[in-house]
Short mmCIF file of C-alpha atoms and ligand atoms in Angstrom, two decimals:
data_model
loop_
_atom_site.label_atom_id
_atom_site.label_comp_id
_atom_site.label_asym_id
_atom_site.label_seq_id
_atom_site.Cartn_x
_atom_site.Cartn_y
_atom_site.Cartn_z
CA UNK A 1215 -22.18 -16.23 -21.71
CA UNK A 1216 -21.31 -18.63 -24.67
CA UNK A 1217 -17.97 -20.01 -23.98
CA UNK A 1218 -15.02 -19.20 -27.19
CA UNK A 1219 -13.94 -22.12 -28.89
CA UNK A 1220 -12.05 -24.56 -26.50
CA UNK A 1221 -11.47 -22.00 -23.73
CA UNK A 1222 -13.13 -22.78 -20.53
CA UNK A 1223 -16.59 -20.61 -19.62
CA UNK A 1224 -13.79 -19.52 -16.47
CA UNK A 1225 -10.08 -19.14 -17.83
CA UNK A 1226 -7.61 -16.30 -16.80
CA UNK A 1227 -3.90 -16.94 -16.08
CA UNK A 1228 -2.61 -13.56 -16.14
CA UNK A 1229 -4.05 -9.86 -15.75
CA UNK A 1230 -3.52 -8.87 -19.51
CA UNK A 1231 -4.62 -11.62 -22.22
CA UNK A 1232 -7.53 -10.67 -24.39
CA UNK A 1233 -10.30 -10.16 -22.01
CA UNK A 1234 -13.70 -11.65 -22.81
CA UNK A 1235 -16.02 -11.71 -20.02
CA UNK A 1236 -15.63 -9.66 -16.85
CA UNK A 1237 -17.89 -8.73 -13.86
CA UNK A 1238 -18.13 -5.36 -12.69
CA UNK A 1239 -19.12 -3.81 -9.58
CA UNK A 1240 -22.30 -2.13 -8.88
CA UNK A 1241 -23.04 0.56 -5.83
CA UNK A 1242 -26.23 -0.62 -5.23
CA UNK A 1243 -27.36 -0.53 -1.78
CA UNK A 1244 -23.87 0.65 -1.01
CA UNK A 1245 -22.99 1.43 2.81
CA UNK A 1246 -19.91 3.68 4.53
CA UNK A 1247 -18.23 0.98 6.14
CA UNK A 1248 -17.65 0.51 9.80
CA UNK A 1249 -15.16 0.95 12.16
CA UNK A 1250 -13.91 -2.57 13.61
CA UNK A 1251 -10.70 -4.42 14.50
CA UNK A 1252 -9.61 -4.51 10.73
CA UNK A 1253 -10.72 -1.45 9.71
CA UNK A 1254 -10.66 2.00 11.30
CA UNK A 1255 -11.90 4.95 8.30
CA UNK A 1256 -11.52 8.03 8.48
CA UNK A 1257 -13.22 11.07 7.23
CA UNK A 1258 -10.48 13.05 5.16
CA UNK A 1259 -9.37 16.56 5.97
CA UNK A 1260 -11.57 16.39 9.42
CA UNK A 1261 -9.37 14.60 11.30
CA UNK A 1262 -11.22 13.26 14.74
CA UNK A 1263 -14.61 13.55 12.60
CA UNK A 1264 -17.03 10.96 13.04
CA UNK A 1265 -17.28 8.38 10.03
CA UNK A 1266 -20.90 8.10 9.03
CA UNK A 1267 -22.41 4.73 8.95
CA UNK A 1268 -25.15 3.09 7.01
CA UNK A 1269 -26.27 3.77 3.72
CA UNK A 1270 -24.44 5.99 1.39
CA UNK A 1271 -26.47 8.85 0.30
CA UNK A 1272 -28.63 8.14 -2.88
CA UNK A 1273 -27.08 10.82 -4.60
CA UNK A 1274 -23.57 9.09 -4.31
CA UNK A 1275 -25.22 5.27 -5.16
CA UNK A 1276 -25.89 7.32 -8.50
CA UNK A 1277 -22.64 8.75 -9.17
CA UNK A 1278 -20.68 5.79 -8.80
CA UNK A 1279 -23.33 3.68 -10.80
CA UNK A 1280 -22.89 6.12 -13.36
CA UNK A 1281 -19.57 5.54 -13.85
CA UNK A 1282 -19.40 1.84 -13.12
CA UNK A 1283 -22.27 1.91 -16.20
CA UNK A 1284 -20.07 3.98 -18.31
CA UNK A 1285 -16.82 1.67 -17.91
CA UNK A 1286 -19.22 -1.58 -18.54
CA UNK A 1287 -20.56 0.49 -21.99
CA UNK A 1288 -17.16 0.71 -23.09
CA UNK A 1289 -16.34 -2.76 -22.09
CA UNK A 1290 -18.92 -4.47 -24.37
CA UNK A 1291 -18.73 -1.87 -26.84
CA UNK A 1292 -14.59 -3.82 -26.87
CA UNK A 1293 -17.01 -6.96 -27.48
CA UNK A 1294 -16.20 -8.03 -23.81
CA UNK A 1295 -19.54 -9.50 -22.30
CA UNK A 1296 -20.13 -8.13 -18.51
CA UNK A 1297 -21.99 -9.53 -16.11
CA UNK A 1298 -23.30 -7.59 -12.88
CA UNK A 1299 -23.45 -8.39 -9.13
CA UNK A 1300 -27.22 -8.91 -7.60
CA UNK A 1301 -28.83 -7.27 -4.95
CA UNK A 1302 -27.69 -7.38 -1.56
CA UNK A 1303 -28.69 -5.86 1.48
CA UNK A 1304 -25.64 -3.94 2.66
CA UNK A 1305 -27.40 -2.96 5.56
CA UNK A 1306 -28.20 -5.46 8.07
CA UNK A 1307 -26.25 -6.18 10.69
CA UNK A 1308 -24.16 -9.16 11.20
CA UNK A 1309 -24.43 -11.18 14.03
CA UNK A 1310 -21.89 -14.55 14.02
CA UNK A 1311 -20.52 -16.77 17.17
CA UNK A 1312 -17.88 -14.56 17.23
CA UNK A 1313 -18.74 -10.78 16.13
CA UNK A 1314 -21.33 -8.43 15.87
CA UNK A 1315 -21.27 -5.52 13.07
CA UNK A 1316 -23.88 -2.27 12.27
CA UNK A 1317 -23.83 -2.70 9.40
CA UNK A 1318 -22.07 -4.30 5.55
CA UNK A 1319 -20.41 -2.80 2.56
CA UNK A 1320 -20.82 -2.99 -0.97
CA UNK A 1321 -20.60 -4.87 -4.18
CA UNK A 1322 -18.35 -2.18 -5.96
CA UNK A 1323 -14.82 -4.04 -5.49
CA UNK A 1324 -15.20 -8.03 -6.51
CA UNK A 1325 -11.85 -7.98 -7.19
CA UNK A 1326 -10.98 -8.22 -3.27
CA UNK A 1327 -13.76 -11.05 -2.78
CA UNK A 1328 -12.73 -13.69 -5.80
CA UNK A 1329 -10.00 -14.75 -8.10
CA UNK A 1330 -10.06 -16.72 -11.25
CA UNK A 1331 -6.77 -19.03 -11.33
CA UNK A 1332 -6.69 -20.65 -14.08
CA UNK A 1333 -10.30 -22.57 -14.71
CA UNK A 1334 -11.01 -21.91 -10.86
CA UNK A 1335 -13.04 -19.40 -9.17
CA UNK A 1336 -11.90 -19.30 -5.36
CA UNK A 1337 -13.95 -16.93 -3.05
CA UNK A 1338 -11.08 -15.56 -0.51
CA UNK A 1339 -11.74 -15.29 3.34
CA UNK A 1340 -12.11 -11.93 3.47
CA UNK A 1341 -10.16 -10.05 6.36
CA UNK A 1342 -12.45 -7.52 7.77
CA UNK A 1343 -16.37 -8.44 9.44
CA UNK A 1344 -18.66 -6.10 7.44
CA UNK A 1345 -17.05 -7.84 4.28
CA UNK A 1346 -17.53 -11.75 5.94
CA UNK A 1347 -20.65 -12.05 3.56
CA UNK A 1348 -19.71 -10.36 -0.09
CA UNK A 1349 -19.21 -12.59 -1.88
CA UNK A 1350 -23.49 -13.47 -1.70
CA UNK A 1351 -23.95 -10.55 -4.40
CA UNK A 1352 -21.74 -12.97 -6.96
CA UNK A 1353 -22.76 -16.64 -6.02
CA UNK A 1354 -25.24 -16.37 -8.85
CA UNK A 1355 -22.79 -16.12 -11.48
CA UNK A 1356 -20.23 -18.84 -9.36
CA UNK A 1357 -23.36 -21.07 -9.79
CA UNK A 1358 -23.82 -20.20 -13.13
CA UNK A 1359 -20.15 -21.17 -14.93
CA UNK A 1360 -19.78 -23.78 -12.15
CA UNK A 1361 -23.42 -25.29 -13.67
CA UNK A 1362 -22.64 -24.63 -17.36
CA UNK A 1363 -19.25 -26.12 -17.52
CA UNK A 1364 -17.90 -29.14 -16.01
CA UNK A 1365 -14.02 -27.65 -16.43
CA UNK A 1366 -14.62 -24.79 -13.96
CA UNK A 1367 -13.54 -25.30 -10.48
CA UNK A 1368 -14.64 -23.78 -7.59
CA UNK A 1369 -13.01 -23.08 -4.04
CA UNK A 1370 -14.02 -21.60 -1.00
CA UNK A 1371 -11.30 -20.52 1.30
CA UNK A 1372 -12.02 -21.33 4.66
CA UNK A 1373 -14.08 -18.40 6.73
CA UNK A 1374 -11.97 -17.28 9.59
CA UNK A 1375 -13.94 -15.95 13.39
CA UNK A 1376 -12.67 -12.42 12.40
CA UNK A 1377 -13.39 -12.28 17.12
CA UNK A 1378 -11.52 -9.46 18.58
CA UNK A 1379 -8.66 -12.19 19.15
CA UNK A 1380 -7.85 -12.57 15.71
CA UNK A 1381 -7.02 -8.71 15.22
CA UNK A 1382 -4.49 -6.93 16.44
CA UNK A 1383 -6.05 -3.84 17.75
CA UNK A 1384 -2.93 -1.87 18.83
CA UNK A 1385 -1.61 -1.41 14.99
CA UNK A 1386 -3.72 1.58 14.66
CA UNK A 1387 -2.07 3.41 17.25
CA UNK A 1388 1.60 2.48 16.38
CA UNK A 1389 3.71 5.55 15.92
CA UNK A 1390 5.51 5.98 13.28
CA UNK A 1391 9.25 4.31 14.54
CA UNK A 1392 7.20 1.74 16.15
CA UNK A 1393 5.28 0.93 12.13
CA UNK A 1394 8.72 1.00 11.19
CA UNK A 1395 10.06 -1.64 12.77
CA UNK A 1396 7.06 -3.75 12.76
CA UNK A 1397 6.49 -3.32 9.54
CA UNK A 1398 10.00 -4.99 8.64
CA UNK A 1399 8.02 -8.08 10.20
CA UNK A 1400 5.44 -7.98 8.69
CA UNK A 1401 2.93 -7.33 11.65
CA UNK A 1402 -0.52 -5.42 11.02
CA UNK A 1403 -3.45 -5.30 11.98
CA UNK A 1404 -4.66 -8.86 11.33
CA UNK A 1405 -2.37 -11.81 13.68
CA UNK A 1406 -1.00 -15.02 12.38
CA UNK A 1407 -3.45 -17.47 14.14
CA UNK A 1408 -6.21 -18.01 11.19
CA UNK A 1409 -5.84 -18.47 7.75
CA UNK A 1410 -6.64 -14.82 6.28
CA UNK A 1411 -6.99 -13.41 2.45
CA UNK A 1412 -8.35 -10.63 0.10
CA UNK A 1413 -8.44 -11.71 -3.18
CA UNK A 1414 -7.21 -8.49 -4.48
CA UNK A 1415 -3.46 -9.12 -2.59
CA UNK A 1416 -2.94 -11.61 -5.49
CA UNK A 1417 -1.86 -10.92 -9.22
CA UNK A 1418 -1.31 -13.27 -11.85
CA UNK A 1419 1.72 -14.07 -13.73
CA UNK A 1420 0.35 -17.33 -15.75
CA UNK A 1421 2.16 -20.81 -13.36
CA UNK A 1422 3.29 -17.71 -10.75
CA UNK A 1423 1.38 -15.98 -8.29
CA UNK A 1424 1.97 -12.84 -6.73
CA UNK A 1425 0.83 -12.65 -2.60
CA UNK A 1426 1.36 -9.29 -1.08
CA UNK A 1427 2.01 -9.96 2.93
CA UNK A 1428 -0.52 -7.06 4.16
CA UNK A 1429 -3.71 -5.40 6.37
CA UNK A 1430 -5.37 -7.85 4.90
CA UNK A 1431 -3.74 -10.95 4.15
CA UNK A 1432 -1.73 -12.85 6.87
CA UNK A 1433 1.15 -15.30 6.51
CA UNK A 1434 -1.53 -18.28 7.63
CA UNK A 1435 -3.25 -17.02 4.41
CA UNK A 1436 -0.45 -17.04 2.09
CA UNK A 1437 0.19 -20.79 3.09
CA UNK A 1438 -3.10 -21.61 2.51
CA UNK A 1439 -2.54 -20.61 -0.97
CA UNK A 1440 0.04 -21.99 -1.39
CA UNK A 1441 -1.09 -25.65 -0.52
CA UNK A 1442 -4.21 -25.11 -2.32
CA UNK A 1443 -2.40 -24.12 -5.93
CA UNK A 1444 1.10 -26.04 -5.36
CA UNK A 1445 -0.96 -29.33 -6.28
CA UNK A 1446 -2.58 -27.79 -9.04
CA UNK A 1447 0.86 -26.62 -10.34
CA UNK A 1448 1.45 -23.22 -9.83
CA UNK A 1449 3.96 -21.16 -7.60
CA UNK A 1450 2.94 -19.11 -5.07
CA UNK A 1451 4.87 -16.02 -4.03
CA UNK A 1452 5.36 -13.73 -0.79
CA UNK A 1453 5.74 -10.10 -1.77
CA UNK A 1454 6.49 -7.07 0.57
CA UNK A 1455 6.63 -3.55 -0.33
CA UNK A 1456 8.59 -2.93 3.06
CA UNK A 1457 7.71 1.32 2.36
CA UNK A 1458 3.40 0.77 2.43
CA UNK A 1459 2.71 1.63 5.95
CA UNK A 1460 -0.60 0.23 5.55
CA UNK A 1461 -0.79 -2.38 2.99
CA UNK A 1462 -4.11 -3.70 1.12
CA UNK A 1463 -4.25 -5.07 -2.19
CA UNK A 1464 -1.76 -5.36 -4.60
CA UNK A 1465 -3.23 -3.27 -7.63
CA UNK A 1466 -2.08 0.04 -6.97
CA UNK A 1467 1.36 -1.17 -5.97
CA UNK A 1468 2.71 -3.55 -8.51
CA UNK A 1469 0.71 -4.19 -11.91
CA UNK A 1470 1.65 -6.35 -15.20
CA UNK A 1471 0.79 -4.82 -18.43
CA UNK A 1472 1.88 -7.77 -20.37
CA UNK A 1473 4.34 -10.71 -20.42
CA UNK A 1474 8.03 -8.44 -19.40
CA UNK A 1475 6.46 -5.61 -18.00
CA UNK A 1476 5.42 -4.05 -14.63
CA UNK A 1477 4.22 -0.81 -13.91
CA UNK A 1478 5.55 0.27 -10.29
CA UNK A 1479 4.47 2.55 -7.30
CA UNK A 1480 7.32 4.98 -7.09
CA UNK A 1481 6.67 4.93 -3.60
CA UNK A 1482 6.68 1.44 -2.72
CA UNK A 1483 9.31 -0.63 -4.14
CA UNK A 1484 9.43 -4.29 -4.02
CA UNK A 1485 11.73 -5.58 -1.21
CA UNK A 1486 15.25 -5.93 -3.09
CA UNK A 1487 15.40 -9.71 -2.52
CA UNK A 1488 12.08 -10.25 -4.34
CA UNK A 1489 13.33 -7.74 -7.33
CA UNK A 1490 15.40 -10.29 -8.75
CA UNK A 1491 12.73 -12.79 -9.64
CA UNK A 1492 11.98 -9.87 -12.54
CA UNK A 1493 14.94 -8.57 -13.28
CA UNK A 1494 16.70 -12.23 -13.77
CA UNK A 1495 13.41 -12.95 -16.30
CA UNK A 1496 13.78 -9.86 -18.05
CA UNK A 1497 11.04 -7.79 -17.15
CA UNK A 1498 11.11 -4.18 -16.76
CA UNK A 1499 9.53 -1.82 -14.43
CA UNK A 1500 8.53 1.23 -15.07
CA UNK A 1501 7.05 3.82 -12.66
CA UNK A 1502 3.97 4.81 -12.08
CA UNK A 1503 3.90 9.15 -12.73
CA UNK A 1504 2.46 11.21 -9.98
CA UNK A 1505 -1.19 10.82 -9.78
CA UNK A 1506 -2.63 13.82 -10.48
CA UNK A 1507 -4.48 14.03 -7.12
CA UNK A 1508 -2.53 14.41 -4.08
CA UNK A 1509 -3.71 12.08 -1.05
CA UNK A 1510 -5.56 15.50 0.54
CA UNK A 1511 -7.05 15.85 -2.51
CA UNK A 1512 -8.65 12.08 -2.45
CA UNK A 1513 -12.67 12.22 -1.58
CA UNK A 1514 -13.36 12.43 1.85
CA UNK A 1515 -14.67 9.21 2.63
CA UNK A 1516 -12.33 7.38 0.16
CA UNK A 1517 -10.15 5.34 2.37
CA UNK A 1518 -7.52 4.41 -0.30
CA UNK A 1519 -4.30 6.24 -1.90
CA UNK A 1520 -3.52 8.41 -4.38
CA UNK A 1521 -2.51 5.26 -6.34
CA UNK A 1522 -5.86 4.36 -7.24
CA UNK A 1523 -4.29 5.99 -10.52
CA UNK A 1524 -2.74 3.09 -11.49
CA UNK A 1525 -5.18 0.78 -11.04
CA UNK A 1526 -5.62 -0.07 -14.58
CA UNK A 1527 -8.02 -2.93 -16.39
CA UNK A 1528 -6.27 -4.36 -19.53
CA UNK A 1529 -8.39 -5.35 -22.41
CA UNK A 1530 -5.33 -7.17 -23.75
CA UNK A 1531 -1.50 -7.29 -24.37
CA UNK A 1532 -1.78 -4.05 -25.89
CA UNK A 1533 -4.77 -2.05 -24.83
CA UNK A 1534 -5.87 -0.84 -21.46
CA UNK A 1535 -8.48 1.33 -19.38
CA UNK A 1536 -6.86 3.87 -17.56
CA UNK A 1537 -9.02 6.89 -15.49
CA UNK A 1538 -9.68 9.73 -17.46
CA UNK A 1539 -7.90 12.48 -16.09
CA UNK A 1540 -4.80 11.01 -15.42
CA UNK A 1541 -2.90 12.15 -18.63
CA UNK A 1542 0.51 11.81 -17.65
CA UNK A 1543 -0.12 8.06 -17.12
CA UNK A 1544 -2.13 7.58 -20.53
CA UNK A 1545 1.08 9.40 -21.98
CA UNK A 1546 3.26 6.99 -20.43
CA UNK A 1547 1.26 3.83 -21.36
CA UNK A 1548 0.97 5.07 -25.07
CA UNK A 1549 4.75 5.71 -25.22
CA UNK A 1550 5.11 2.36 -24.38
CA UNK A 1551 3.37 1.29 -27.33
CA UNK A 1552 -0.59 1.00 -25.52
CA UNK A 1553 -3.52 2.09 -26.97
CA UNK A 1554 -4.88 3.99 -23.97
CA UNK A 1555 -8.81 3.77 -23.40
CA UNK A 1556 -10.23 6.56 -20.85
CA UNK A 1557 -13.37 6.59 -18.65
CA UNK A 1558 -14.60 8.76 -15.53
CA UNK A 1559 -14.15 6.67 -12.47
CA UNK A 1560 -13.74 9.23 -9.72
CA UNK A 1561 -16.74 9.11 -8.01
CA UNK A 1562 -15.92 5.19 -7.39
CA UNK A 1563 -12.91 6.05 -5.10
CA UNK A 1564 -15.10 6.05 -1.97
CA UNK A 1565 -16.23 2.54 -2.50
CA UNK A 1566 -12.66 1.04 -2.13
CA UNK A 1567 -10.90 1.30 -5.59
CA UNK A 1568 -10.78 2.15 -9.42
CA UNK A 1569 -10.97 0.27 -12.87
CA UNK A 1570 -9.03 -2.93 -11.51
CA UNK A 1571 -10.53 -3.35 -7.93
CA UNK A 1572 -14.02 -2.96 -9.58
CA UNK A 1573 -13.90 -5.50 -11.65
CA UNK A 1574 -13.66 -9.29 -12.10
CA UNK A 1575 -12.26 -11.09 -15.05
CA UNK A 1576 -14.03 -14.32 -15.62
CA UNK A 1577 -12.65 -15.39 -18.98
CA UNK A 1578 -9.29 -14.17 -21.19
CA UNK A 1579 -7.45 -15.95 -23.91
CA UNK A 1580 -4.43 -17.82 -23.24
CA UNK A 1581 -3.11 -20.28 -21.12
CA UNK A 1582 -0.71 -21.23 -18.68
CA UNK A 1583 2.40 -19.87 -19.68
CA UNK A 1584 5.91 -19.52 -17.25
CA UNK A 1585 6.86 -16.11 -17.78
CA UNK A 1586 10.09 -16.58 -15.08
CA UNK A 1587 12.26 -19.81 -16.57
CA UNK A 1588 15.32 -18.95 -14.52
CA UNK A 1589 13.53 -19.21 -10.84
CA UNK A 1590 14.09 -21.29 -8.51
CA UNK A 1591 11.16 -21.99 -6.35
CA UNK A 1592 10.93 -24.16 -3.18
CA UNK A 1593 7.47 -25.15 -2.72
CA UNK A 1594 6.15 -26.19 0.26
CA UNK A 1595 6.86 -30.10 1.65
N1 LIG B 662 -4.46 0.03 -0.63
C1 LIG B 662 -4.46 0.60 -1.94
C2 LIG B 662 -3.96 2.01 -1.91
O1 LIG B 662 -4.50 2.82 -1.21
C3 LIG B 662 -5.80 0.54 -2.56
C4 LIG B 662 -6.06 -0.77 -3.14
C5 LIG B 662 -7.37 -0.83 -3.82
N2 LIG B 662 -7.49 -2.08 -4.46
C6 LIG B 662 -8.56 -2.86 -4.43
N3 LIG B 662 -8.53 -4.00 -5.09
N4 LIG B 662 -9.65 -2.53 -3.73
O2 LIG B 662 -3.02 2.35 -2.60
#
């Protein structure tokens, strides 16, 4: 954990300058998580089937280790230094003023639970109960850089009730016309009366932020962010990808490769209105080819999309970590002038994600840069 030259110990303005220290995820004590206001999973292919709770088999804690070692192996053998969560029990029950829960989750996504911006860690809200706690399995390292260098900041976001009031329960049984509609307001599962955030909603453009409206973060949220960063100079913006029934985290949606270019979900375009800010800067989107799983095809307890495919880790401007079987993506990226790294990362899809969500850069090169001179931004007064 020496810090390079000059930079900061904790220093990452964008998703794609040389990477040099990262934290990935570890399945340890991993658990299936539970049904609650926020969250309702469901087994695939047995619809009405009862999700299992507690503790993920042993077998499947291995599997995803496995691969979560594999992709940290390749990392430092890149010269990137990784650090790992510590041990957590996943699964005791939370009991709070305001909610009870059987049991917790896991410490295989810190991407949802913190953000470096800039020199800053900040440790999001969280949006659903059996998460309220994750970010315990990382406070060692936050400690750690926080101790070691006087330039890192460090922010908590403030911890919402996450009581029955603060959900709204009824999104899960919307039908489809009704999700329609709603959707084109914004409204999911989580209401607008408490500041609410997952880390992993945000991506980085250098002095511009990226906040996907979603599940999981809340217009209350997004205003937090933005009155915590305007001061500290950067721009905060709203995104909506008005076709995602059931939004969460931005990183299989809508994901920088380097300064001009985005690779895009097919199937969820950016709301026209917020195109512009790209295409008036000169960046180019390309789209994302079809995963080579379909969504039946996903594991059965994996609770995310097919897009998990995209969910790539960049080593730098011009190398990234893509999933090993998706060829027709590592095609893509090396037409486009990558060099494509591969590792095995399916058996991590239950536990939330892939390569991006299961990881958490703590240091890259660079600084901050504006990558969008022609916008006009109105922050807030
Ligand atoms: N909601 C996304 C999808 O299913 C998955 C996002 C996973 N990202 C993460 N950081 N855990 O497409």
């Amino acid at each position: 954990m020496t810090a390079t030259a000059g930079i900061p110990l904790v220093n990452a303005w964008n998703e794609w300058d040389t990477l040099r220290e990262v934290v990935v995820g570890s399945a340890d004590g991993a658990c299936f998580e539970p049904t609650e206001p926020g969250n309702r999973p469901q087994v695939r292919r047995h619809k009405g089937a009862q999700f299992p709770t507690g503790r993920k088999s042993a077998e499947a804690v291995a599997r995803a280790n496995e691969e979560l070692n594999g992709l940290a192996r390749l990392l430092e053998s890149r010269a990137v230094t990784v650090r790992r969560p510590g041990p957590h029990d996943f699964s005791r029950p939370l009991r709070t003023p305001h909610f009870d829960v059987e049991n917790q989750y896991c410490a295989v996504c810190p991407r949802d639970v913190l953000i470096t911006l800039g020199n800053e860690i900040v440790e999001a809200t969280m949006s659903r109960r059996a998460r309220y706690f994750e970010y315990e399995p990382y406070r060692h390292l936050v400690y750690e850089y926080w101790e070691a260098d006087p330039r890192v900041g460090w922010t908590v976001a403030p911890k919402p009730t996450m009581s029955d009031a603060m959900y709204r329960q009824d999104f899960w049984e919307w039908p489809i016309e009704e999700r329609h509609r709603r959707m084109h307001a914004s409204e999911f599962c989580v209401g607008q009366t408490e500041v609410v955030f997952d880390a992993a909603d945000m991506s980085r453009f250098g002095r511009d932020i990226l906040v996907q409206e979603s599940m999981t973060t809340n217009r209350a949220g997004i205003r937090w962010l933005k009155r915590t960063l305007e001061p500290k100079g950067f721009r905060v913006h709203p995104v909506h990808f008005p076709l995602d029934y059931f939004p969460s985290h931005i990183d299989c949606t809508f994901v920088p490769l380097r300064p001009g270019l985005i690779l895009a979900n097919p199937d969820r375009p950016i709301s026209q209105d917020e195109l512009s800010m790209f295409t008036d800067n000169g960046w180019e989107l390309i789209q994302a080819p079809e995963p080579v799983l379909t969504n039946d095809e996903m594991p059965p307890y994996c609770q995310s999309s097919k897009w998990l495919s995209m969910n790539v880790l960049s080593l730098s401007p011009s190398t990234v970590i893509c999933e090993e079987q998706e060829k027709s993506l590592q095609d893509l990226l090396a037409d486009q002038g990558f060099e494509v790294l591969t590792v095995p990362f399916r058996n991590v899809f239950e536990y939330g994600g892939s390569l991006h969500c299961a990881t958490w850069d703590i240091r890259r090169d660079g600084t901050r840069e504006d990558y969008f001179p022609s916008i006009t931004y109105e922050p807030l007064v």
